[in-house]
JSON list of C-alpha atoms in Angstrom, two decimals:
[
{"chain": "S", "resi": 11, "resn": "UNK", "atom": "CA", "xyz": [77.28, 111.44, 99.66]},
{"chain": "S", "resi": 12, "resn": "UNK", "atom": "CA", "xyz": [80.44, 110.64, 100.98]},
{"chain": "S", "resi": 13, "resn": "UNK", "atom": "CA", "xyz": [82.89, 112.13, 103.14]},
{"chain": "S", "resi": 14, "resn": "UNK", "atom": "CA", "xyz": [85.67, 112.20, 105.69]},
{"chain": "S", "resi": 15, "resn": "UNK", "atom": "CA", "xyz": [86.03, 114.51, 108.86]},
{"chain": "S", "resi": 16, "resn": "UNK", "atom": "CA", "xyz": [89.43, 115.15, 109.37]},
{"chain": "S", "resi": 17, "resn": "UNK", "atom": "CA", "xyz": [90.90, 117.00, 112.92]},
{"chain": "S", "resi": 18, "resn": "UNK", "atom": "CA", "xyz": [93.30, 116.12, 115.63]},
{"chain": "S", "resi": 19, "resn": "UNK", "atom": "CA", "xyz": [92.46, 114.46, 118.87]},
{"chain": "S", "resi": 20, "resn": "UNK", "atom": "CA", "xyz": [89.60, 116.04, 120.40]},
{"chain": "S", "resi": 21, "resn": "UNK", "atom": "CA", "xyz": [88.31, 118.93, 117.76]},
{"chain": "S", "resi": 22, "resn": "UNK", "atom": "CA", "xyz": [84.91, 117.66, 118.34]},
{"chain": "S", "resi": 23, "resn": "UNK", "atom": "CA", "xyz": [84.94, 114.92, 114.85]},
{"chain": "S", "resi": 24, "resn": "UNK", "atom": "CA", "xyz": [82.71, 112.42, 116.90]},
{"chain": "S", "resi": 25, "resn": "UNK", "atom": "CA", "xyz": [80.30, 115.14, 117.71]},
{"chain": "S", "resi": 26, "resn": "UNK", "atom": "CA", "xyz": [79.54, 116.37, 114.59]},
{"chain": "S", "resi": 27, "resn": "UNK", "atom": "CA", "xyz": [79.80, 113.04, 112.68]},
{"chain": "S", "resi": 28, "resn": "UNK", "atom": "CA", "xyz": [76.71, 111.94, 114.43]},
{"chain": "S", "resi": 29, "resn": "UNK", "atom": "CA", "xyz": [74.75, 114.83, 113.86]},
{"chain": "S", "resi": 30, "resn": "UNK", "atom": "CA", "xyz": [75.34, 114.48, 110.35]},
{"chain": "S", "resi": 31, "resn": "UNK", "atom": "CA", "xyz": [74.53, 110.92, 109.99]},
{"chain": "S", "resi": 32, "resn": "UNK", "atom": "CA", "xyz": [71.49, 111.64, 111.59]},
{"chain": "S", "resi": 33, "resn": "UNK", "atom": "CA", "xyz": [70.70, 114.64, 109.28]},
{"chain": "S", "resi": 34, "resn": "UNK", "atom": "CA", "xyz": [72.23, 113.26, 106.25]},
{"chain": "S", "resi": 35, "resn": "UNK", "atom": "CA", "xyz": [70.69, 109.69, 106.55]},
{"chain": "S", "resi": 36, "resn": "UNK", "atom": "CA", "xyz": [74.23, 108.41, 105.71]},
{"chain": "S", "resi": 37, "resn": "UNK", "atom": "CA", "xyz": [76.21, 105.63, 107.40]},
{"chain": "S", "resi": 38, "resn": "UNK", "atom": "CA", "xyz": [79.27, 106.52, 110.05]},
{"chain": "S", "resi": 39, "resn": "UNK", "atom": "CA", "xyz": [82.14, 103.70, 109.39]},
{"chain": "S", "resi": 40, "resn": "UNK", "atom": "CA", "xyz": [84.72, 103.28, 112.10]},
{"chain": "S", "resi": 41, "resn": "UNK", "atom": "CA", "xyz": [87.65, 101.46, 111.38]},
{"chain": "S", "resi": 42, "resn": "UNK", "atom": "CA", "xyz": [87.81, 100.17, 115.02]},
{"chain": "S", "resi": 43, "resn": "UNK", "atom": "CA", "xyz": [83.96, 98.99, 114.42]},
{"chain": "S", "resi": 44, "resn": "UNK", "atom": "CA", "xyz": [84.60, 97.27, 111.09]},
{"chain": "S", "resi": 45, "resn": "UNK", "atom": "CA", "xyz": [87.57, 95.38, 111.93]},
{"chain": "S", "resi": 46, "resn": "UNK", "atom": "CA", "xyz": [85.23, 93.89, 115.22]},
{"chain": "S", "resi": 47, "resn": "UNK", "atom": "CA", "xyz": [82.61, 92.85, 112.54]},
{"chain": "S", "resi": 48, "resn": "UNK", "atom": "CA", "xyz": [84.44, 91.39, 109.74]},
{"chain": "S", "resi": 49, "resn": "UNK", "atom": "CA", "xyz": [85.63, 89.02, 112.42]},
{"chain": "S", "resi": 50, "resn": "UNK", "atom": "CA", "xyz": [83.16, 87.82, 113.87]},
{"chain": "S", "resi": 51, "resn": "UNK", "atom": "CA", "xyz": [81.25, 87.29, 110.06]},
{"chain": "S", "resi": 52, "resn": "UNK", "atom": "CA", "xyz": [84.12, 85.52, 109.66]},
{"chain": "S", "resi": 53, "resn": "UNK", "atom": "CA", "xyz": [84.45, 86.89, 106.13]},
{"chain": "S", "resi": 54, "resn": "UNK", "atom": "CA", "xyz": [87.94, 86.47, 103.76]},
{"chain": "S", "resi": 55, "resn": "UNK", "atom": "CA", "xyz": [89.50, 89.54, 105.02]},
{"chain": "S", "resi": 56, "resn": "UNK", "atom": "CA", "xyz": [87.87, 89.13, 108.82]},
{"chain": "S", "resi": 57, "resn": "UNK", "atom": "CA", "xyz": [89.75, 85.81, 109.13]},
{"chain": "S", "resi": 58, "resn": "UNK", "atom": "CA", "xyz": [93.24, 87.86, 107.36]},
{"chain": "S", "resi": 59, "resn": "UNK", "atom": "CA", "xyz": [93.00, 90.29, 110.14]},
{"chain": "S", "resi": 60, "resn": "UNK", "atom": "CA", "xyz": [92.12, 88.05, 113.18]},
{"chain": "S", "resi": 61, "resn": "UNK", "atom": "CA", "xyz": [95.37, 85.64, 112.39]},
{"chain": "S", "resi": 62, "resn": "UNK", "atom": "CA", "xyz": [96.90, 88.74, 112.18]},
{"chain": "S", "resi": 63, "resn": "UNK", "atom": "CA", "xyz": [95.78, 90.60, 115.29]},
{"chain": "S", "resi": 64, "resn": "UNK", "atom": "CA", "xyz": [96.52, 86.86, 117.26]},
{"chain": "S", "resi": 65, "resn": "UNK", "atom": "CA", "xyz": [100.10, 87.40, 116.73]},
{"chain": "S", "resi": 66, "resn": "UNK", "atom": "CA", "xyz": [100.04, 90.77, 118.38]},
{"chain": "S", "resi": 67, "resn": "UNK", "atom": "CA", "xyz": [100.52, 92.38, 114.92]},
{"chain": "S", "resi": 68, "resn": "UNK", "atom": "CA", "xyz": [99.45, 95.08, 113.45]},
{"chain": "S", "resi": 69, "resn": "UNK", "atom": "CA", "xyz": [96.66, 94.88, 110.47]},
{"chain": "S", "resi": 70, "resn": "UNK", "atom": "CA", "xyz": [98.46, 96.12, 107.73]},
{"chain": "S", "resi": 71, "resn": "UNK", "atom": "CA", "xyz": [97.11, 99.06, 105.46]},
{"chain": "S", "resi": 72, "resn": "UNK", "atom": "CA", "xyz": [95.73, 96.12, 102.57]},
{"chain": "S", "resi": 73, "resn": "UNK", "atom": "CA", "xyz": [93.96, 94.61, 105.21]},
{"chain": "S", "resi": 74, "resn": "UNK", "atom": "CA", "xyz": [91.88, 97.93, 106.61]},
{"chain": "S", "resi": 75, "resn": "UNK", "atom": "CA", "xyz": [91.39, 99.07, 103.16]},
{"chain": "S", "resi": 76, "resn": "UNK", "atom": "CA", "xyz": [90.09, 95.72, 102.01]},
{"chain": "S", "resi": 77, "resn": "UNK", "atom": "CA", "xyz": [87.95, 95.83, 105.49]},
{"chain": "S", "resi": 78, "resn": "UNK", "atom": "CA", "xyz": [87.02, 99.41, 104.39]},
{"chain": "S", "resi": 79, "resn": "UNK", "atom": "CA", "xyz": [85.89, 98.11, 100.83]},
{"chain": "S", "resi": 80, "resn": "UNK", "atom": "CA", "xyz": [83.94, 95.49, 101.77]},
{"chain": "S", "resi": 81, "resn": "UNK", "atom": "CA", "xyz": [81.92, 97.26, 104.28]},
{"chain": "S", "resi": 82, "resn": "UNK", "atom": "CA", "xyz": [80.88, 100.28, 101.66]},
{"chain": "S", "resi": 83, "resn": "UNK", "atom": "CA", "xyz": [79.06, 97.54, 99.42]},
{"chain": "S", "resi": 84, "resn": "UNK", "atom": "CA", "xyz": [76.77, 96.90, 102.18]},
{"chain": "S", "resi": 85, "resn": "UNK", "atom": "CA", "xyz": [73.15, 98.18, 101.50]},
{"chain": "S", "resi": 86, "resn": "UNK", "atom": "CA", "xyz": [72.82, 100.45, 104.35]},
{"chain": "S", "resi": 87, "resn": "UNK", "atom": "CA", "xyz": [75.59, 102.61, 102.71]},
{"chain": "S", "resi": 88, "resn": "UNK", "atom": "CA", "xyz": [73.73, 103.17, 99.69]},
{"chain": "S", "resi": 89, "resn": "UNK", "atom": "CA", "xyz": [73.08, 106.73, 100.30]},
{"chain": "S", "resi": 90, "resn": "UNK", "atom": "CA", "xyz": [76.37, 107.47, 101.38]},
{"chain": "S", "resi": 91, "resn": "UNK", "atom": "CA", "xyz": [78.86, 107.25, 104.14]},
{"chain": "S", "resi": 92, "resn": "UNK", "atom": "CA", "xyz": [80.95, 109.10, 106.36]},
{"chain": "S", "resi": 93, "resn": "UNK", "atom": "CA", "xyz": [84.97, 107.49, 107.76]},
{"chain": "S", "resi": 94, "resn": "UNK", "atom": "CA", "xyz": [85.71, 108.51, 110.88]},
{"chain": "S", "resi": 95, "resn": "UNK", "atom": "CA", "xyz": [89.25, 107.44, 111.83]},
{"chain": "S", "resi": 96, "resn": "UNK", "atom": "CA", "xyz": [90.38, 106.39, 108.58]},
{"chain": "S", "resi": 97, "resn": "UNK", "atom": "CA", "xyz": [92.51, 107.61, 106.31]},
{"chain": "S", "resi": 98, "resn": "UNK", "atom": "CA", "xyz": [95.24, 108.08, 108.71]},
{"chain": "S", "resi": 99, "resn": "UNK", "atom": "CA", "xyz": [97.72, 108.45, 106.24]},
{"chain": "S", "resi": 100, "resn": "UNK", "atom": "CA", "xyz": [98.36, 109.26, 102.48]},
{"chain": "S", "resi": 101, "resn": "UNK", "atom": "CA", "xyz": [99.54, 105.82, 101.63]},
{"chain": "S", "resi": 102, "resn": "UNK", "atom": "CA", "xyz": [95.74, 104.77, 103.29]},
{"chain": "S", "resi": 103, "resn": "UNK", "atom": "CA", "xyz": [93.98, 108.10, 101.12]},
{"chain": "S", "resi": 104, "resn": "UNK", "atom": "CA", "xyz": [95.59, 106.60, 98.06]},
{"chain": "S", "resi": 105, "resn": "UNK", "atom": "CA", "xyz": [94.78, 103.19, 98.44]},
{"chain": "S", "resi": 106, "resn": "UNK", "atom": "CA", "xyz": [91.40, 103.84, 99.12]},
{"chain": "S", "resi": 107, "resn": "UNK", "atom": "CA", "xyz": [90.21, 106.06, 96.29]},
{"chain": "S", "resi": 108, "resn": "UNK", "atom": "CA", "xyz": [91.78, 102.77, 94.03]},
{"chain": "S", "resi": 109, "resn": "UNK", "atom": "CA", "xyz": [88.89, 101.04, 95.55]},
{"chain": "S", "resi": 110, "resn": "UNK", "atom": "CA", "xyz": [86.52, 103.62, 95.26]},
{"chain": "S", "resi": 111, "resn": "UNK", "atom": "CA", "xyz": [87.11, 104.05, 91.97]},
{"chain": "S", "resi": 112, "resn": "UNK", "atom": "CA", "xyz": [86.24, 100.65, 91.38]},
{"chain": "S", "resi": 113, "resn": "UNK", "atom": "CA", "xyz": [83.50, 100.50, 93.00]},
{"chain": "S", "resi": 114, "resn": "UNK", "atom": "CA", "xyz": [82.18, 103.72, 91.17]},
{"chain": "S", "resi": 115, "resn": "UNK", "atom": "CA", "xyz": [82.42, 105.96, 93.89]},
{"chain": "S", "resi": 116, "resn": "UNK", "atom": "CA", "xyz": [85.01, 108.77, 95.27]},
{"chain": "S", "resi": 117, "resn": "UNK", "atom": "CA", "xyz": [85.18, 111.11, 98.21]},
{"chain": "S", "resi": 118, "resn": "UNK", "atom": "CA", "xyz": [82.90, 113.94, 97.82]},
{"chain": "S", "resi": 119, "resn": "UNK", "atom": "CA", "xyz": [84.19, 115.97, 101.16]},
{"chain": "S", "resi": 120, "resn": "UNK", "atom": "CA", "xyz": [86.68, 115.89, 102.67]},
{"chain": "S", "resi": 121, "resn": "UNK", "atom": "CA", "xyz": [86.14, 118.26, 106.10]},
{"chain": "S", "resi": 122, "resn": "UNK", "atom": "CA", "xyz": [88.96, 119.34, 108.17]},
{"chain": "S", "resi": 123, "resn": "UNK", "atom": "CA", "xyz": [87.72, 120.27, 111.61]},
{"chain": "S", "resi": 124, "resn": "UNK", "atom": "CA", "xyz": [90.33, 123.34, 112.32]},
{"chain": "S", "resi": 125, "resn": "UNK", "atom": "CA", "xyz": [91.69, 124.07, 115.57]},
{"chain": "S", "resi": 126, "resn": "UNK", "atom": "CA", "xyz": [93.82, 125.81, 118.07]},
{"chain": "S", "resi": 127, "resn": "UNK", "atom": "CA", "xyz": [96.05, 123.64, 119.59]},
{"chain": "S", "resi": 128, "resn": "UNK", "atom": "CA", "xyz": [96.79, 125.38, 122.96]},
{"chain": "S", "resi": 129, "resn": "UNK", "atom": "CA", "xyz": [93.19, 125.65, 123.12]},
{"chain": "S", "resi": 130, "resn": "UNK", "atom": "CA", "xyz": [92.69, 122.51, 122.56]},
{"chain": "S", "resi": 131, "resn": "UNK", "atom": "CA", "xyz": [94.91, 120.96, 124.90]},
{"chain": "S", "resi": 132, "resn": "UNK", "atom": "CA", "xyz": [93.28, 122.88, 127.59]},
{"chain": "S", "resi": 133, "resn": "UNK", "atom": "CA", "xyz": [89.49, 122.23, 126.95]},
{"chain": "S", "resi": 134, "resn": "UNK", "atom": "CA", "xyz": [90.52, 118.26, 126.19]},
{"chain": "S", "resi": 135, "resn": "UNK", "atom": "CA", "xyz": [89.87, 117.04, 130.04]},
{"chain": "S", "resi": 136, "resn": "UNK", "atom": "CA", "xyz": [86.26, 117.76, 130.32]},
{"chain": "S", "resi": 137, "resn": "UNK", "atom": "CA", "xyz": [86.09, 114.69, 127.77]},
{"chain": "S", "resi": 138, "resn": "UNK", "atom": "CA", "xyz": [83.49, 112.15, 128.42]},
{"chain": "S", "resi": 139, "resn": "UNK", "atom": "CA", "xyz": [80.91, 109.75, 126.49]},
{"chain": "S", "resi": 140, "resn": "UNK", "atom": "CA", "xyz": [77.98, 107.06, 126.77]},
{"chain": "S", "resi": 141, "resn": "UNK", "atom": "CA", "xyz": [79.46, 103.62, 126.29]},
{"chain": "S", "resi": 142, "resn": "UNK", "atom": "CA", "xyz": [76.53, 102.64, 125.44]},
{"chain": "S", "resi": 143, "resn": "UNK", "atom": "CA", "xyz": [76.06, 104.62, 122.22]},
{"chain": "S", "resi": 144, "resn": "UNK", "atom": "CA", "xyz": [79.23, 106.60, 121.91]},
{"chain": "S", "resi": 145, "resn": "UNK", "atom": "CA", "xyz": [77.28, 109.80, 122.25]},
{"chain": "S", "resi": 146, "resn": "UNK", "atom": "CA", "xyz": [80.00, 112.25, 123.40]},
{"chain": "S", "resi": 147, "resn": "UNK", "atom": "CA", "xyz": [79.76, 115.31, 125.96]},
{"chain": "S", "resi": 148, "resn": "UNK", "atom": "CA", "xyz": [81.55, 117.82, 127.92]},
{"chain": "S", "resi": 149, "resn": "UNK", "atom": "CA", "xyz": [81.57, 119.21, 131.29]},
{"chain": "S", "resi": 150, "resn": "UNK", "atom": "CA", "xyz": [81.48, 122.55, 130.09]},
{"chain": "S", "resi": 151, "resn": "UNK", "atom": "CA", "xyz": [80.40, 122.67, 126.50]},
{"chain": "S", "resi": 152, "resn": "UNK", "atom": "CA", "xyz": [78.66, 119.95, 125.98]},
{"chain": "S", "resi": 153, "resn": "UNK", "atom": "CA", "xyz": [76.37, 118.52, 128.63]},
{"chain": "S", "resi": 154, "resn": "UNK", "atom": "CA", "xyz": [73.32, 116.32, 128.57]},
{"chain": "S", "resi": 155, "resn": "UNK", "atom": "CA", "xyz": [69.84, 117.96, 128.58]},
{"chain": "S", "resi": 156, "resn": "UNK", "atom": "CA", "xyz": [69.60, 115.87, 131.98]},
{"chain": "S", "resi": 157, "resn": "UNK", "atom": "CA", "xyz": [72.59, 115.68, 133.97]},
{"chain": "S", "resi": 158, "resn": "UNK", "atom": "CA", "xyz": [73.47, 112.02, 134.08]},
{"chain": "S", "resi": 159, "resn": "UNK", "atom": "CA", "xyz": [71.11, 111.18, 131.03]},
{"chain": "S", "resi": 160, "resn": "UNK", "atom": "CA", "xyz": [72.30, 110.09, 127.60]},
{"chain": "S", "resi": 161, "resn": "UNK", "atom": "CA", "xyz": [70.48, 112.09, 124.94]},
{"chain": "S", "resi": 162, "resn": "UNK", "atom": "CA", "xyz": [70.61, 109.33, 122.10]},
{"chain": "S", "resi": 163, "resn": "UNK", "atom": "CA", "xyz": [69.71, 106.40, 124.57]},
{"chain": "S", "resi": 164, "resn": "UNK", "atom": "CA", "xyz": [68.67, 107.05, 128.02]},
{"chain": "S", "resi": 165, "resn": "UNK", "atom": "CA", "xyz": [71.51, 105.74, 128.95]},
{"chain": "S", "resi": 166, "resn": "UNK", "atom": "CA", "xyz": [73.41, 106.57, 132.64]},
{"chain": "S", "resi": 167, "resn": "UNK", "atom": "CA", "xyz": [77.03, 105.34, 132.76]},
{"chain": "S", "resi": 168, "resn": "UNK", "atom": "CA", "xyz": [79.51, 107.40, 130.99]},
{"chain": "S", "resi": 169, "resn": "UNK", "atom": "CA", "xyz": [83.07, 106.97, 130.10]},
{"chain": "S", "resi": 170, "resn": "UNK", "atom": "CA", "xyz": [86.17, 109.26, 130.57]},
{"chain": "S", "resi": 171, "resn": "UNK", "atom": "CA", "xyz": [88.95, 108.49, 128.19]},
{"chain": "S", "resi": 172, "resn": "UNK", "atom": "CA", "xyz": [92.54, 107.63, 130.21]},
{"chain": "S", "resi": 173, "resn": "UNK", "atom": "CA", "xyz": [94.53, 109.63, 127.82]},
{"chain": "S", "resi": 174, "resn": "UNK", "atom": "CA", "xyz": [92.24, 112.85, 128.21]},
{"chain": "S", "resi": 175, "resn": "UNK", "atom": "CA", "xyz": [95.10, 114.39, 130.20]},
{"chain": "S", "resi": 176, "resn": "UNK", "atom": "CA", "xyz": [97.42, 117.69, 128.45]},
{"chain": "S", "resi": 177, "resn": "UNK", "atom": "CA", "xyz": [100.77, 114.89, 128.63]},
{"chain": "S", "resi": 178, "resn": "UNK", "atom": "CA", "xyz": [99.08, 112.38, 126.09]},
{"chain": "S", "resi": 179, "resn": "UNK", "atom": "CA", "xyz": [97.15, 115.19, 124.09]},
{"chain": "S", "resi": 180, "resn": "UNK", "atom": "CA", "xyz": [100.45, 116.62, 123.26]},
{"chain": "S", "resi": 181, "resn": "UNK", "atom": "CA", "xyz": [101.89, 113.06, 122.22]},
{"chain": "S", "resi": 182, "resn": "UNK", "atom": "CA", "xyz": [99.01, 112.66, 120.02]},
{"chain": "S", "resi": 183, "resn": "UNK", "atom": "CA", "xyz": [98.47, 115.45, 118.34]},
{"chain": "S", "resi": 184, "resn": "UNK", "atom": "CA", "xyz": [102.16, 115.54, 117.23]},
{"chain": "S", "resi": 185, "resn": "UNK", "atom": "CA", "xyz": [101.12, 112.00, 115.79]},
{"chain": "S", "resi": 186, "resn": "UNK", "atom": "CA", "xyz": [98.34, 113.61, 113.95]},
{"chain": "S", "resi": 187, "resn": "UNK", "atom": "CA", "xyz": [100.96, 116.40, 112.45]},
{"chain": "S", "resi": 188, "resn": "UNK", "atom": "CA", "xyz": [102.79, 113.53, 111.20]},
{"chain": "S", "resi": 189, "resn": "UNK", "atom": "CA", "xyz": [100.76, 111.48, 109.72]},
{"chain": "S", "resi": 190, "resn": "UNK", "atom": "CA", "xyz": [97.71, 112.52, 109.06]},
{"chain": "S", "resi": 191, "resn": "UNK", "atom": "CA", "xyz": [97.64, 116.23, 108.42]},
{"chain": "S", "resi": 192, "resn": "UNK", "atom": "CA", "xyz": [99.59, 115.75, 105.08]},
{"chain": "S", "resi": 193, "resn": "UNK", "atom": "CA", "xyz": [96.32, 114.45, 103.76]},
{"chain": "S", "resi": 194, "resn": "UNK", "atom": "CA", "xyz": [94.79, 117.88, 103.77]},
{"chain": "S", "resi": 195, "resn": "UNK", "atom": "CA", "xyz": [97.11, 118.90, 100.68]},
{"chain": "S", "resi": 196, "resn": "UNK", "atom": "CA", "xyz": [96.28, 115.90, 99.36]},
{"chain": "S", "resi": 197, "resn": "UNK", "atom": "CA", "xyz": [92.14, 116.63, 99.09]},
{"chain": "S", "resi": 198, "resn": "UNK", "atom": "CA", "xyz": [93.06, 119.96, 98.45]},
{"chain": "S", "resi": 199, "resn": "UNK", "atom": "CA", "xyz": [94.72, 119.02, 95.01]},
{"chain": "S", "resi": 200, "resn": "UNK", "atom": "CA", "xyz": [91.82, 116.69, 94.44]},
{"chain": "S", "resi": 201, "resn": "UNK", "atom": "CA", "xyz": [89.60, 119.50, 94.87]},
{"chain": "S", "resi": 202, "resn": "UNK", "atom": "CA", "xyz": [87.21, 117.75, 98.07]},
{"chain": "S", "resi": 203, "resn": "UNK", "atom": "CA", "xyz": [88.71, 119.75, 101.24]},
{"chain": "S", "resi": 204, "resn": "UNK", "atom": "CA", "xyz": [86.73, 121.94, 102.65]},
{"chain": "S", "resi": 205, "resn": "UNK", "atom": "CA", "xyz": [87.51, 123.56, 106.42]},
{"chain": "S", "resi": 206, "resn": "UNK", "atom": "CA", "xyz": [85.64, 124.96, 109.32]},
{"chain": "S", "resi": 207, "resn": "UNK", "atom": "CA", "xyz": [86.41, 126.74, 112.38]},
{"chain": "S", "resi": 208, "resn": "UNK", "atom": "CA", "xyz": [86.39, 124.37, 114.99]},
{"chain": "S", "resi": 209, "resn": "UNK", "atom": "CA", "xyz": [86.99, 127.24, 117.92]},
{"chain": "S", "resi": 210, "resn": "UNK", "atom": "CA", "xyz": [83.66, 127.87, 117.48]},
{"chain": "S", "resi": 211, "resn": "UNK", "atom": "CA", "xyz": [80.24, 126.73, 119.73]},
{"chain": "S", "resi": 212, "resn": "UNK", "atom": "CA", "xyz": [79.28, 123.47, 118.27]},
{"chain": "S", "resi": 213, "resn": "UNK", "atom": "CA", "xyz": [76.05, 124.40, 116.78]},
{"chain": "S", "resi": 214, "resn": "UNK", "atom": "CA", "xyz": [77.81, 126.99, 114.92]},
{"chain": "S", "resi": 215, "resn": "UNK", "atom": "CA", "xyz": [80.36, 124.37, 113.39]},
{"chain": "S", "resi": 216, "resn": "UNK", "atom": "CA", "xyz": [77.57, 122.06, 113.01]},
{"chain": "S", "resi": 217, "resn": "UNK", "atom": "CA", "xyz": [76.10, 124.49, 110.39]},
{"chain": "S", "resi": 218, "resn": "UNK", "atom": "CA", "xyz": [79.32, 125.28, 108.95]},
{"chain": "S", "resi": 219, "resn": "UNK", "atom": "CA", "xyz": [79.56, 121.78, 108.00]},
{"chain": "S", "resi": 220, "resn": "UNK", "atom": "CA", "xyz": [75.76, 121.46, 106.52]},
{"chain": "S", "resi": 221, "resn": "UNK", "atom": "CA", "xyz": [76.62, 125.11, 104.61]},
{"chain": "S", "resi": 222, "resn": "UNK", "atom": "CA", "xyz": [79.19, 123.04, 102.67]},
{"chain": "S", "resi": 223, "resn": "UNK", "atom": "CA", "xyz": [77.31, 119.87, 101.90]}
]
């Protein structure tokens, strides 16, 4: 199985992408991650991006998708996977079903993670997460079984994102009306979008999400 989770900034995509990793038995790909380890395996496209990235570019969309490509061969995505972070954009979604189709694979959902944006710009600053892990939490709706303990690793530092504040929420979620929410037309002609109320308590979107797949 493979799929996408799709949502603005902070509807709660890293949360349930690891619960259904860990249910599904599937792989979560992040571009951020597979960009970090194509360079340092010094692979074709790693070494493409890295010159790139030393000139304070930009890695262009042929570079992620070939990143993107490369990394789906990899045997511990053989029962699936699930992007988180990528497609940002329809010129991205197109590109990469061209090299799913070659590969003999396409997008099977496509889950948009739906949201009230007032809402969400007012629940966005009890952010935080486990470095360590990524595990991510909330002061209010989301907190460790033990205060100060990761679930996933035991770990006890945690992270709180600068740009967790209602000024740079509203700057990126008018990016992510831009660019990216045009892609849920785009799944819905092809058939894969499904979408989910993401106003509600996360257990209850969590099984929203496993009703569909």
């Amino acid at each position: 199985m493979n799929m996408i989770l799709l949502g603005p900034p902070g509807a709660g995509k890293g949360t349930q992408a690891q619960r259904i990793v860990r249910s599904e038995g599937i792989v979560q790909l992040s571009t951020g991650d597979m960009l970090r380890a194509a360079i340092a395996a010094g692979s074709d496209i790693g070494r493409k991006a890295e010159a790139v990235m030393a000139e304070g570019k930009l890695v262009s969309d042929d570079i992620v998708v070939g990143i993107v490509a490369e990394r789906f061969t990899m045997p511990d995505c053989a029962n699936g996977f699930l992007l988180d972070g990528f497609p940002r954009t329809q010129a991205q979604a197109e590109a990469l079903d061209e090299v799913l189709a070659d590969a003999g694979l396409k997008i099977d959902f496509v889950v948009q993670i739906e949201v009230d944006e007032a809402q969400l710009i007012g629940r966005i600053g009890g952010r935080f997460s486990c470095p360590n892990c990524g595990a991510a939490y909330h002061d209010k709706f989301n907190r460790p079984e033990v205060d100060g303990v990761c679930d996933s690793c035991g770990g006890t530092e945690f992270t709180r994102r600068p740009d967790d504040t209602a000024e740079a929420m509203t700057v990126r979620l008018d990016a992510y009306n831009t660019e990216t929410a045009p892609l849920l037309p785009y799944y819905k002609a092809r058939g894969a979008l499904v979408t989910v109320d993401g106003m509600a308590e996360i257990d209850d979107v969590t099984r929203q999400i496993m009703a569909v797949i």
